[in-house]
mmCIF file with all atom_site columns, C-alpha atoms in Angstrom:
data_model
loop_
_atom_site.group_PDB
_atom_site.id
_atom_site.type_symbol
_atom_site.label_atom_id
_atom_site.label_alt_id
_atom_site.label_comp_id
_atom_site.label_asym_id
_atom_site.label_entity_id
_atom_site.label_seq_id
_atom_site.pdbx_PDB_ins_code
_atom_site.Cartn_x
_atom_site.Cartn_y
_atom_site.Cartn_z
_atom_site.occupancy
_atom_site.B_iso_or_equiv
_atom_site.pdbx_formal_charge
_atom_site.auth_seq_id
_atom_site.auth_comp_id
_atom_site.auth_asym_id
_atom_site.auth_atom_id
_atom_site.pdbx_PDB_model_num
ATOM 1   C CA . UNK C 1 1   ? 76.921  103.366 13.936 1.00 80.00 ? 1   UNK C CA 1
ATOM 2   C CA . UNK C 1 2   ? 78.472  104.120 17.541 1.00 88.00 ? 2   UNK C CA 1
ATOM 3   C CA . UNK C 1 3   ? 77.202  102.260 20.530 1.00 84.00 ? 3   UNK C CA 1
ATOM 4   C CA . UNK C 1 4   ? 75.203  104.935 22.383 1.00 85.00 ? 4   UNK C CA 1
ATOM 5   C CA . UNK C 1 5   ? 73.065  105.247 18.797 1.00 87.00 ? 5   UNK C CA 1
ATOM 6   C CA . UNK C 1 6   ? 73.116  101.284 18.857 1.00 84.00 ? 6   UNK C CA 1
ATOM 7   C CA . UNK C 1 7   ? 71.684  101.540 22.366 1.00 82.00 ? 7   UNK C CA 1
ATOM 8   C CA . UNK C 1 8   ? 69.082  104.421 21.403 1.00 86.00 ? 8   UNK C CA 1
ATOM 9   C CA . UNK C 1 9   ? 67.901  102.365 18.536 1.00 87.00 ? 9   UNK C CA 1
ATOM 10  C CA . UNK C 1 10  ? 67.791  99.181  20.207 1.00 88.00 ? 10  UNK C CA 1
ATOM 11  C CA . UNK C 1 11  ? 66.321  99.789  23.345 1.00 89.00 ? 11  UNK C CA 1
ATOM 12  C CA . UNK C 1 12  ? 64.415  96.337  23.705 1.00 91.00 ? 12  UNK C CA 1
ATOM 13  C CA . UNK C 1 13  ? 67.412  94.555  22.885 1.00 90.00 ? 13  UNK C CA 1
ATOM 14  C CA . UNK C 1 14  ? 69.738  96.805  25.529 1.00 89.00 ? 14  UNK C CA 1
ATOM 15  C CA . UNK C 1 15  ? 67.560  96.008  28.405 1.00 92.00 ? 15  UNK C CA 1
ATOM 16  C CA . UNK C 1 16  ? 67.155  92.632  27.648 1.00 94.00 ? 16  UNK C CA 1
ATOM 17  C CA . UNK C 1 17  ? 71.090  92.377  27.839 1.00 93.00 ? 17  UNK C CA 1
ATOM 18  C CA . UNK C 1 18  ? 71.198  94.194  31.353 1.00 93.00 ? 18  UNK C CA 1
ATOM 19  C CA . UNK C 1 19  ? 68.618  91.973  32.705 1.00 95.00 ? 19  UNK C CA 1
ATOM 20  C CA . UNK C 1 20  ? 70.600  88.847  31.715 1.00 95.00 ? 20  UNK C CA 1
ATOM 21  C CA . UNK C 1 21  ? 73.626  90.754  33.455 1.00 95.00 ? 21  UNK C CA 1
ATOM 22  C CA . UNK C 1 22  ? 72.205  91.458  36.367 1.00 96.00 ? 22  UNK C CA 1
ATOM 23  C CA . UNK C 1 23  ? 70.806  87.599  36.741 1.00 95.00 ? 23  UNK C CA 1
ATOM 24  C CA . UNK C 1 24  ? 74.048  86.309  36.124 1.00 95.00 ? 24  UNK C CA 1
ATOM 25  C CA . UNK C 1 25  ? 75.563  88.480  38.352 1.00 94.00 ? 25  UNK C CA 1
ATOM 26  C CA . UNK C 1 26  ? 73.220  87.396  41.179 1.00 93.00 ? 26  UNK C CA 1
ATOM 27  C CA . UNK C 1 27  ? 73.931  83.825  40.447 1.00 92.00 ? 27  UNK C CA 1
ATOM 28  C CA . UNK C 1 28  ? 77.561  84.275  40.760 1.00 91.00 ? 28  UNK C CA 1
ATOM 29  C CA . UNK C 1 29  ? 77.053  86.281  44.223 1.00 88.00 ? 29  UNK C CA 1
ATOM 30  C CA . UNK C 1 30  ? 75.217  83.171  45.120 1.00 88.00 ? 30  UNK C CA 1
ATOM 31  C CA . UNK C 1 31  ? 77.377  80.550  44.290 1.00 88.00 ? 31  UNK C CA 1
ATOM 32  C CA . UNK C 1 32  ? 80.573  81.892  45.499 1.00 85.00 ? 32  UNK C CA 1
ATOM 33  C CA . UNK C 1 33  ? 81.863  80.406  48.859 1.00 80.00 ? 33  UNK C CA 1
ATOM 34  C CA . UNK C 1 34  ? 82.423  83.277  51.811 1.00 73.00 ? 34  UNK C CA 1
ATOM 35  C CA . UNK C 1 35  ? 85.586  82.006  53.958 1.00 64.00 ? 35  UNK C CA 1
ATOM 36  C CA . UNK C 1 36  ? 85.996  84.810  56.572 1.00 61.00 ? 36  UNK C CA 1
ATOM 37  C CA . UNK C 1 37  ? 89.479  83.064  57.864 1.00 55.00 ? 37  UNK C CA 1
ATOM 38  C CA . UNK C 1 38  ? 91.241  81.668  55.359 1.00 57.00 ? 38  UNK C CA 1
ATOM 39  C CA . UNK C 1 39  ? 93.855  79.092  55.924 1.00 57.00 ? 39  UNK C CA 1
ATOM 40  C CA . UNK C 1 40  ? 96.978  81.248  55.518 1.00 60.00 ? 40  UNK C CA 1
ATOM 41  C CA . UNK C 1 41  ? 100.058 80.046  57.062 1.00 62.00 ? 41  UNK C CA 1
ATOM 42  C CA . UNK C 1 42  ? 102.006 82.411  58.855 1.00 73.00 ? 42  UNK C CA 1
ATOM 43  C CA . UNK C 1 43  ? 105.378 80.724  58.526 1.00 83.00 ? 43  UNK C CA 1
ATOM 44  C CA . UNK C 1 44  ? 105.750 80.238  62.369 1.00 88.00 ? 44  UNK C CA 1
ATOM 45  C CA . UNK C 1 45  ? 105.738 77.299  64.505 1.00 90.00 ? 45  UNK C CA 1
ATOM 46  C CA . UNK C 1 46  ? 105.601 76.750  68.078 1.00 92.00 ? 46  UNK C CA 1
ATOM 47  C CA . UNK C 1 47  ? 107.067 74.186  70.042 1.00 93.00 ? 47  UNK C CA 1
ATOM 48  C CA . UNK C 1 48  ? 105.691 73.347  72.947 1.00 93.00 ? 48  UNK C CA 1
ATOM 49  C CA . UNK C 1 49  ? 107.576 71.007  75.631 1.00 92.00 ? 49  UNK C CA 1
ATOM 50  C CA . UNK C 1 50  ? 105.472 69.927  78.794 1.00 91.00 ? 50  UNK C CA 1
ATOM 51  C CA . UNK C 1 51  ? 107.413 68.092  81.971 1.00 89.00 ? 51  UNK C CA 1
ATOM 52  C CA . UNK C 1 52  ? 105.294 68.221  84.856 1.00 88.00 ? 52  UNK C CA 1
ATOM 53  C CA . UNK C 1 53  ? 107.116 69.144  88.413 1.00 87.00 ? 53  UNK C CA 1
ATOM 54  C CA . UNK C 1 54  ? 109.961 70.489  86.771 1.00 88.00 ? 54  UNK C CA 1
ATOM 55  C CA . UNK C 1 55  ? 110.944 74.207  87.731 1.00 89.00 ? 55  UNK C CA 1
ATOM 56  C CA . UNK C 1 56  ? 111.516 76.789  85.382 1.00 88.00 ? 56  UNK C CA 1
ATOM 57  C CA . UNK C 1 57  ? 115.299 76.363  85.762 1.00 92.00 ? 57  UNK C CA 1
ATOM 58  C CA . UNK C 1 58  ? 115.142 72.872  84.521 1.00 92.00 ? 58  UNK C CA 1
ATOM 59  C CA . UNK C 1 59  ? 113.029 73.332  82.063 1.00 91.00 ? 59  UNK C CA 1
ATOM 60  C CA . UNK C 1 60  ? 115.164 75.916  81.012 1.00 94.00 ? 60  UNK C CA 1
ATOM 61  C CA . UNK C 1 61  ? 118.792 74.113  81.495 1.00 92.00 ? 61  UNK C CA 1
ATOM 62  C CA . UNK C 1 62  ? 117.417 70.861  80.196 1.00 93.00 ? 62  UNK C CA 1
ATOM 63  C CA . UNK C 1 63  ? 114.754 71.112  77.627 1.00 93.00 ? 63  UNK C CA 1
ATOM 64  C CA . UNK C 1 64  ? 114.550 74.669  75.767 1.00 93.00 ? 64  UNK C CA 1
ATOM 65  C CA . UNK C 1 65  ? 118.656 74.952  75.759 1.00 93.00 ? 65  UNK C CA 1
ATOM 66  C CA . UNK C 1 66  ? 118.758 71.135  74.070 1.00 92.00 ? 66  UNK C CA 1
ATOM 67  C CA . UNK C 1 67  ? 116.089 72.030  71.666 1.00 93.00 ? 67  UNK C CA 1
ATOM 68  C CA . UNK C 1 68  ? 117.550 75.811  70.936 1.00 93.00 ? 68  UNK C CA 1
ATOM 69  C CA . UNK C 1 69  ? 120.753 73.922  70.164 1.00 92.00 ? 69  UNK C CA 1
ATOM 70  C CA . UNK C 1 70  ? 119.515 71.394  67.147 1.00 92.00 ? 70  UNK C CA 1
ATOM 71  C CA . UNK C 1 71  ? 117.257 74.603  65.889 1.00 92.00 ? 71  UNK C CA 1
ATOM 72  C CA . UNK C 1 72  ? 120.066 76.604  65.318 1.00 91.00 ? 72  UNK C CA 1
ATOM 73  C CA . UNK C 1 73  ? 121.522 74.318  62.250 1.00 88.00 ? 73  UNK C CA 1
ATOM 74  C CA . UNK C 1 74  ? 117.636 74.550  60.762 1.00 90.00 ? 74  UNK C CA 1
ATOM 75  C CA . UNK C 1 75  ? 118.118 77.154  57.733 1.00 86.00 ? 75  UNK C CA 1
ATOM 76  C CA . UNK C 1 76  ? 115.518 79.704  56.621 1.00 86.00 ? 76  UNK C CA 1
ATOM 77  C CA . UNK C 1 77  ? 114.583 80.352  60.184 1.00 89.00 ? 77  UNK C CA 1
ATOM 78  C CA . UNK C 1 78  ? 114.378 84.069  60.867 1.00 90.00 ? 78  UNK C CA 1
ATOM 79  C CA . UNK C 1 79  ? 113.683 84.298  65.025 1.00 92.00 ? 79  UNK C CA 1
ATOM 80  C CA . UNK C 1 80  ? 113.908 81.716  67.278 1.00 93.00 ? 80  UNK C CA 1
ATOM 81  C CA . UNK C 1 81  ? 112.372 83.148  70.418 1.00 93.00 ? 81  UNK C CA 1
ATOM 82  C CA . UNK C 1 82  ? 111.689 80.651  73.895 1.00 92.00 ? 82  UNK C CA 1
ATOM 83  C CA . UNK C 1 83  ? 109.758 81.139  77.538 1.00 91.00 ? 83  UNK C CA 1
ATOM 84  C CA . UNK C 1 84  ? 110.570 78.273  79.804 1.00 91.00 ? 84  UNK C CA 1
ATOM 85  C CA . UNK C 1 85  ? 108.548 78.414  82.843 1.00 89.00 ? 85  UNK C CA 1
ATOM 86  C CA . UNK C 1 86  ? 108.097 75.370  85.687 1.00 87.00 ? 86  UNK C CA 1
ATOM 87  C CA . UNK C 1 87  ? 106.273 72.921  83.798 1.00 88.00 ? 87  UNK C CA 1
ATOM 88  C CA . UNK C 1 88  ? 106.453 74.282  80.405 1.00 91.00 ? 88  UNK C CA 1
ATOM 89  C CA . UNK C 1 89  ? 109.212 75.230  77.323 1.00 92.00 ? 89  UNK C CA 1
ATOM 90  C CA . UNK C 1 90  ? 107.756 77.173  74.050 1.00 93.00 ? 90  UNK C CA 1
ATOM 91  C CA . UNK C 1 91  ? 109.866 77.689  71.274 1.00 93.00 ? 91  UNK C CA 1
ATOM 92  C CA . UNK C 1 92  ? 108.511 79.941  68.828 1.00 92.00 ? 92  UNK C CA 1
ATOM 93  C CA . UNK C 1 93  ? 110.379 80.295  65.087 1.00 93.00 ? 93  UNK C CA 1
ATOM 94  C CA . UNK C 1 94  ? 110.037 83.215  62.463 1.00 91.00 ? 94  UNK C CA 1
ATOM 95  C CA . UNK C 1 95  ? 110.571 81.524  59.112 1.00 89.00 ? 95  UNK C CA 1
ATOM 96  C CA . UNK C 1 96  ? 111.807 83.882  56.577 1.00 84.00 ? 96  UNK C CA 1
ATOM 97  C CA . UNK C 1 97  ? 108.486 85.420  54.843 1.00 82.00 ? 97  UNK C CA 1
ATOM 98  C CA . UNK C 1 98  ? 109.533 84.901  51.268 1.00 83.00 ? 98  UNK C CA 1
ATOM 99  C CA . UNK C 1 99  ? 109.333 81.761  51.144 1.00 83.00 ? 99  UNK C CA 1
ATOM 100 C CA . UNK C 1 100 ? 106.993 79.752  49.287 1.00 84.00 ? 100 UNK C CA 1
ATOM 101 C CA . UNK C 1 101 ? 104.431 77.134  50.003 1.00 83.00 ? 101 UNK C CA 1
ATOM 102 C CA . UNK C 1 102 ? 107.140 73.921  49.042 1.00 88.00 ? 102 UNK C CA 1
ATOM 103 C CA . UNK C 1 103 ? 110.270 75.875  51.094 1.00 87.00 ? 103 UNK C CA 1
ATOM 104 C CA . UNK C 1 104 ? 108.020 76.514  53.887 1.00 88.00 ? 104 UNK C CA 1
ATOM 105 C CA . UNK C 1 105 ? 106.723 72.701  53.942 1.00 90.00 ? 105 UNK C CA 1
ATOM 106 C CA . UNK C 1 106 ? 110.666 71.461  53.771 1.00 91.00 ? 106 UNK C CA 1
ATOM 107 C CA . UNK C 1 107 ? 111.843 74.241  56.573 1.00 90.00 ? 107 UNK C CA 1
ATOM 108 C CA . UNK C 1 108 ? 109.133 72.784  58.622 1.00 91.00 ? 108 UNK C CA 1
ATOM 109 C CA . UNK C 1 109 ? 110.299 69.384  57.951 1.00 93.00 ? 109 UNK C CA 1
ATOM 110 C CA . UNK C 1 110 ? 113.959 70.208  58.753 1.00 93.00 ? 110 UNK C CA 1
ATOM 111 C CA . UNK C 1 111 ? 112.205 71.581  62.234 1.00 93.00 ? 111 UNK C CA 1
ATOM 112 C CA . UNK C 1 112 ? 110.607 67.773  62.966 1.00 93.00 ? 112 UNK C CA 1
ATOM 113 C CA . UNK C 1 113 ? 114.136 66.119  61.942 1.00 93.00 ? 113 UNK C CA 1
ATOM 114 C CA . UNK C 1 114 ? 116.007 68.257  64.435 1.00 92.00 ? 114 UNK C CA 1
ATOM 115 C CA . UNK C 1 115 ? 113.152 67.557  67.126 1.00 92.00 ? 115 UNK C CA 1
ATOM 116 C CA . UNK C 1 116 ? 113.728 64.198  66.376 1.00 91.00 ? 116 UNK C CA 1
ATOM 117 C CA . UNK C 1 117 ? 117.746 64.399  66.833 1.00 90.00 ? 117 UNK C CA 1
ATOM 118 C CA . UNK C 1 118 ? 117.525 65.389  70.106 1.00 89.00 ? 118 UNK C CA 1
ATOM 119 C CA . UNK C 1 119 ? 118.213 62.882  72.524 1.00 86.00 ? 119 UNK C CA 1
ATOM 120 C CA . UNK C 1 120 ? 119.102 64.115  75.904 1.00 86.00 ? 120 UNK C CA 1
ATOM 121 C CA . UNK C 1 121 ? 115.560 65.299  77.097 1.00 89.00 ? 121 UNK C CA 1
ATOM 122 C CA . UNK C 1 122 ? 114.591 64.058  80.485 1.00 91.00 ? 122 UNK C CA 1
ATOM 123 C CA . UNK C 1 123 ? 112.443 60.474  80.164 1.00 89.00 ? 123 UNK C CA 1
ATOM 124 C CA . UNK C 1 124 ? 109.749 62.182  81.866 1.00 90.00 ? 124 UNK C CA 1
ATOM 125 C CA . UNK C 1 125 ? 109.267 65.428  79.601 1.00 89.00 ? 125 UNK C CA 1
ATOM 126 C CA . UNK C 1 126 ? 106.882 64.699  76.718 1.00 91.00 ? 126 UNK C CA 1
ATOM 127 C CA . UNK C 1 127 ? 107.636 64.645  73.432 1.00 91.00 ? 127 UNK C CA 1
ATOM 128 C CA . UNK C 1 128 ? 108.230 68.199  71.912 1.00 93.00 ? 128 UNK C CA 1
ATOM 129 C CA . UNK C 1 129 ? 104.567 68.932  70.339 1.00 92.00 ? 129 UNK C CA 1
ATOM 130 C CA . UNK C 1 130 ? 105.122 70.939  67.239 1.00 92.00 ? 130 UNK C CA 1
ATOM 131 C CA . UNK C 1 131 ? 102.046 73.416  65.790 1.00 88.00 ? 131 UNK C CA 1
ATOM 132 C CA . UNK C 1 132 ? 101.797 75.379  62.666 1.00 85.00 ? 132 UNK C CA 1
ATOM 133 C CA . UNK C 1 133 ? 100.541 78.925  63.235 1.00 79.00 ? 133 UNK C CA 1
ATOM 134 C CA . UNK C 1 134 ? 97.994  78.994  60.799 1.00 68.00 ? 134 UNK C CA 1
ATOM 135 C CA . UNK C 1 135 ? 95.526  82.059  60.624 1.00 60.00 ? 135 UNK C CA 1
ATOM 136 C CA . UNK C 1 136 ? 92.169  80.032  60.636 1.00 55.00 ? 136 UNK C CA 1
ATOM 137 C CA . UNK C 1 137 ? 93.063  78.121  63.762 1.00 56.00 ? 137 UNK C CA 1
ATOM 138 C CA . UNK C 1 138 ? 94.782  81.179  65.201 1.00 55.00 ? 138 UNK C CA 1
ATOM 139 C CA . UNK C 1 139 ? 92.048  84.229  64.995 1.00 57.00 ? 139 UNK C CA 1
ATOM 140 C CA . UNK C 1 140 ? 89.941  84.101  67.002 1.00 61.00 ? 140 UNK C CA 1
ATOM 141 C CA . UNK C 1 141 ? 91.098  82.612  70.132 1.00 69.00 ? 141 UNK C CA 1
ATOM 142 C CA . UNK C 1 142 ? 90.663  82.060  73.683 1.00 72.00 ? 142 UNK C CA 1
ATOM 143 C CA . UNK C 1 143 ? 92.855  80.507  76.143 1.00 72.00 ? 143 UNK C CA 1
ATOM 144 C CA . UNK C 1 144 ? 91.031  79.348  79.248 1.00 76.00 ? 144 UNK C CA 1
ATOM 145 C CA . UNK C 1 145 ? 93.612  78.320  82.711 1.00 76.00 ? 145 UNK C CA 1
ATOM 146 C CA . UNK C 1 146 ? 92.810  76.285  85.117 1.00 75.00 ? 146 UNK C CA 1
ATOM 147 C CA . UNK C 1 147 ? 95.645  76.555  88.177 1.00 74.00 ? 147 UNK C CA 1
ATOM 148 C CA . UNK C 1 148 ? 95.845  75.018  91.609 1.00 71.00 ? 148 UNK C CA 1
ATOM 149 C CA . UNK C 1 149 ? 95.956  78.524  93.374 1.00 73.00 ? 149 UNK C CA 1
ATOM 150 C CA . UNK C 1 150 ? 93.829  77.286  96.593 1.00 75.00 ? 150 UNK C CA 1
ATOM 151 C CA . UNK C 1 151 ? 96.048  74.033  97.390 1.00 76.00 ? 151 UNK C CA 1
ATOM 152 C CA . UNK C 1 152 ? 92.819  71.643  96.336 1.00 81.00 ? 152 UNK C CA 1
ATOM 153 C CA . UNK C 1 153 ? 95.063  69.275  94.276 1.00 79.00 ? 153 UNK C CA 1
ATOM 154 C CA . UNK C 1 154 ? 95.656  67.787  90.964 1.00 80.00 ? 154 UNK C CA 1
ATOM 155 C CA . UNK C 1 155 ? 92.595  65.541  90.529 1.00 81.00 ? 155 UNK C CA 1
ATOM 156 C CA . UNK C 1 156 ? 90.318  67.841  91.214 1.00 82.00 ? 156 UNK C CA 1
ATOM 157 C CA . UNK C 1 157 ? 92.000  70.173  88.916 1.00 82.00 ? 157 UNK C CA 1
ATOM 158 C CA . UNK C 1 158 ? 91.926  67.909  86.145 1.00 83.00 ? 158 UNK C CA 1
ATOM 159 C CA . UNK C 1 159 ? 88.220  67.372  86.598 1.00 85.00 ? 159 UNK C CA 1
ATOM 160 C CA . UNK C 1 160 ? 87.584  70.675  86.219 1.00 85.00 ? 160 UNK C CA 1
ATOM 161 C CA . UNK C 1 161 ? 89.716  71.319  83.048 1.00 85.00 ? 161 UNK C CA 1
ATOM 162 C CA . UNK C 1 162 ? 87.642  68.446  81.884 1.00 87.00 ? 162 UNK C CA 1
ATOM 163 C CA . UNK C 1 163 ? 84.429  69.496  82.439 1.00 89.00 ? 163 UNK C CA 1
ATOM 164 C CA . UNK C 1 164 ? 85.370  73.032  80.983 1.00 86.00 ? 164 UNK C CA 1
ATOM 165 C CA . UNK C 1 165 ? 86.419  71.252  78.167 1.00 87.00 ? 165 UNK C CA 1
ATOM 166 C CA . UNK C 1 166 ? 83.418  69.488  77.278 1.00 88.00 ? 166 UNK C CA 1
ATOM 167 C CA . UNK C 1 167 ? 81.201  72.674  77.940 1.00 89.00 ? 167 UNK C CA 1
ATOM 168 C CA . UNK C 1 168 ? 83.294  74.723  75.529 1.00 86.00 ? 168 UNK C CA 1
ATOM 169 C CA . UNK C 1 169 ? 83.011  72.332  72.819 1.00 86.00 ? 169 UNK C CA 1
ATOM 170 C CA . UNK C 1 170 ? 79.246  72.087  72.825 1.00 88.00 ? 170 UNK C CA 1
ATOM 171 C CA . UNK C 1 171 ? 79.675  75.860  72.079 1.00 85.00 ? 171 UNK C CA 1
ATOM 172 C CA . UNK C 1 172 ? 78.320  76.859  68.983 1.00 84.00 ? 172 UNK C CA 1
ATOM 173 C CA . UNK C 1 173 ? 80.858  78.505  66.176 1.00 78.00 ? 173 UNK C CA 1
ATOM 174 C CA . UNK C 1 174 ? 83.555  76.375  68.430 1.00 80.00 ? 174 UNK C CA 1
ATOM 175 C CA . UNK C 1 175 ? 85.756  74.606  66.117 1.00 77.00 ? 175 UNK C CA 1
ATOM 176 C CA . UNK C 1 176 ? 88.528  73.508  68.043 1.00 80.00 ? 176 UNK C CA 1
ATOM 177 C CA . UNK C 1 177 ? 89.241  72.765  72.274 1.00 82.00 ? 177 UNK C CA 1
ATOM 178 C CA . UNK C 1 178 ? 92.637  71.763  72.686 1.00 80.00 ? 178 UNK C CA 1
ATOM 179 C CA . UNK C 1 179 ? 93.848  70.923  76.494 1.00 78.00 ? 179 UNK C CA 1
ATOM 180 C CA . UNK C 1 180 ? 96.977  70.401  77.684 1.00 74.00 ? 180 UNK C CA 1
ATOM 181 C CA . UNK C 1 181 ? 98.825  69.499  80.831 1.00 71.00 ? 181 UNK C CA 1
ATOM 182 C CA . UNK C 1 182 ? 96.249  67.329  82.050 1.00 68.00 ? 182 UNK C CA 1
ATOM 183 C CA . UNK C 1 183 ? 97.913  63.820  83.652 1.00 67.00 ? 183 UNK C CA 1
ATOM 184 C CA . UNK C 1 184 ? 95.728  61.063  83.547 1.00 66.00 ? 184 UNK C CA 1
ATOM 185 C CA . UNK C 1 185 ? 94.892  59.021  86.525 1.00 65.00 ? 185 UNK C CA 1
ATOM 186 C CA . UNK C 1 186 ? 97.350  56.310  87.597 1.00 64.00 ? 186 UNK C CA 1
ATOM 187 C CA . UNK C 1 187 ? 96.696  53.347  89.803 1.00 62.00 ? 187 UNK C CA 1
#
């Protein structure tokens, strides 16, 4: 006996069968977990450099050049690309795209261990801040800037990044409010 006659015979039983089907395949929709931004790592890193009154000279001369320097004997980098601007060096590097999750994770590592080689950074420059570009935190995002264009000065520019922070992250679907540059007050 063929399926189809099976099916023509047992008609009770066939139905029976599609209706458990169908209710397990509704309780499998329903249990499975939606992510819409997964956490895939886009084997890139940014370095990010702040030393506040510097110009972009400096910053260039004395912070992205000493960095660019220890990168360079970091293997499985791809593209080392860097902006300095007054205030401010980013260092952005292109890991090679083959690699897997353990190669990335040591070329990364490799990355902090030169960072932490370098030695001739001015004592007022920050540390070098590394970030993994990583698609979750990436996509989508907004970058809100707060300058002194109108001369008012840097407290009162600090207390309005601040207050823009604290509205953002009360923000619903917000996950993350990140600033940076801010000094805090001295006395």
């Amino acid at each position: 006996m063929t399926l189809p006659e099976f099916s023509v015979r047992q008609t009770v039983l066939v139905n029976v069968l599609f209706v458990v089907c169908m209710v397990a395949g509704w309780n499998a929709l329903q249990l499975t977990e939606v992510e819409y931004y997964h956490d895939v790592t886009m084997n890139q890193v940014v370095i990010t450099t702040l030393w506040q009154g510097a110009s972009a000279d400096e910053v260039e001369r004395l912070i992205t050049a000493e960095l660019e320097e220890e990168l360079r004997n970091v293997g499985n980098i791809d593209e080392m690309r860097s902006a300095s601007q007054s205030n401010v060096s980013m260092i952005s590097l292109d890991f090679d795209e083959t690699l897997d999750t353990v190669a990335y994770e040591s070329a990364v590592n490799d990355v902090r261990g030169a960072l932490d080689q370098v030695q001739d950074l001015p004592l007022d420059a920050e540390e070098p801040r590394l970030v993994e570009i990583i698609m979750s935190e990436v996509s989508p995002i907004v970058m809100v800037v707060v300058a002194d264009v109108g001369g008012v000065g840097e407290l009162a520019i600090r207390d309005v990044a601040r207050e823009a922070e604290s509205r953002l992250r009360e923000l619903p679907g917000v996950s993350k409010v990140e600033a940076r540059g801010l000094q805090d007050r001295e006395v």
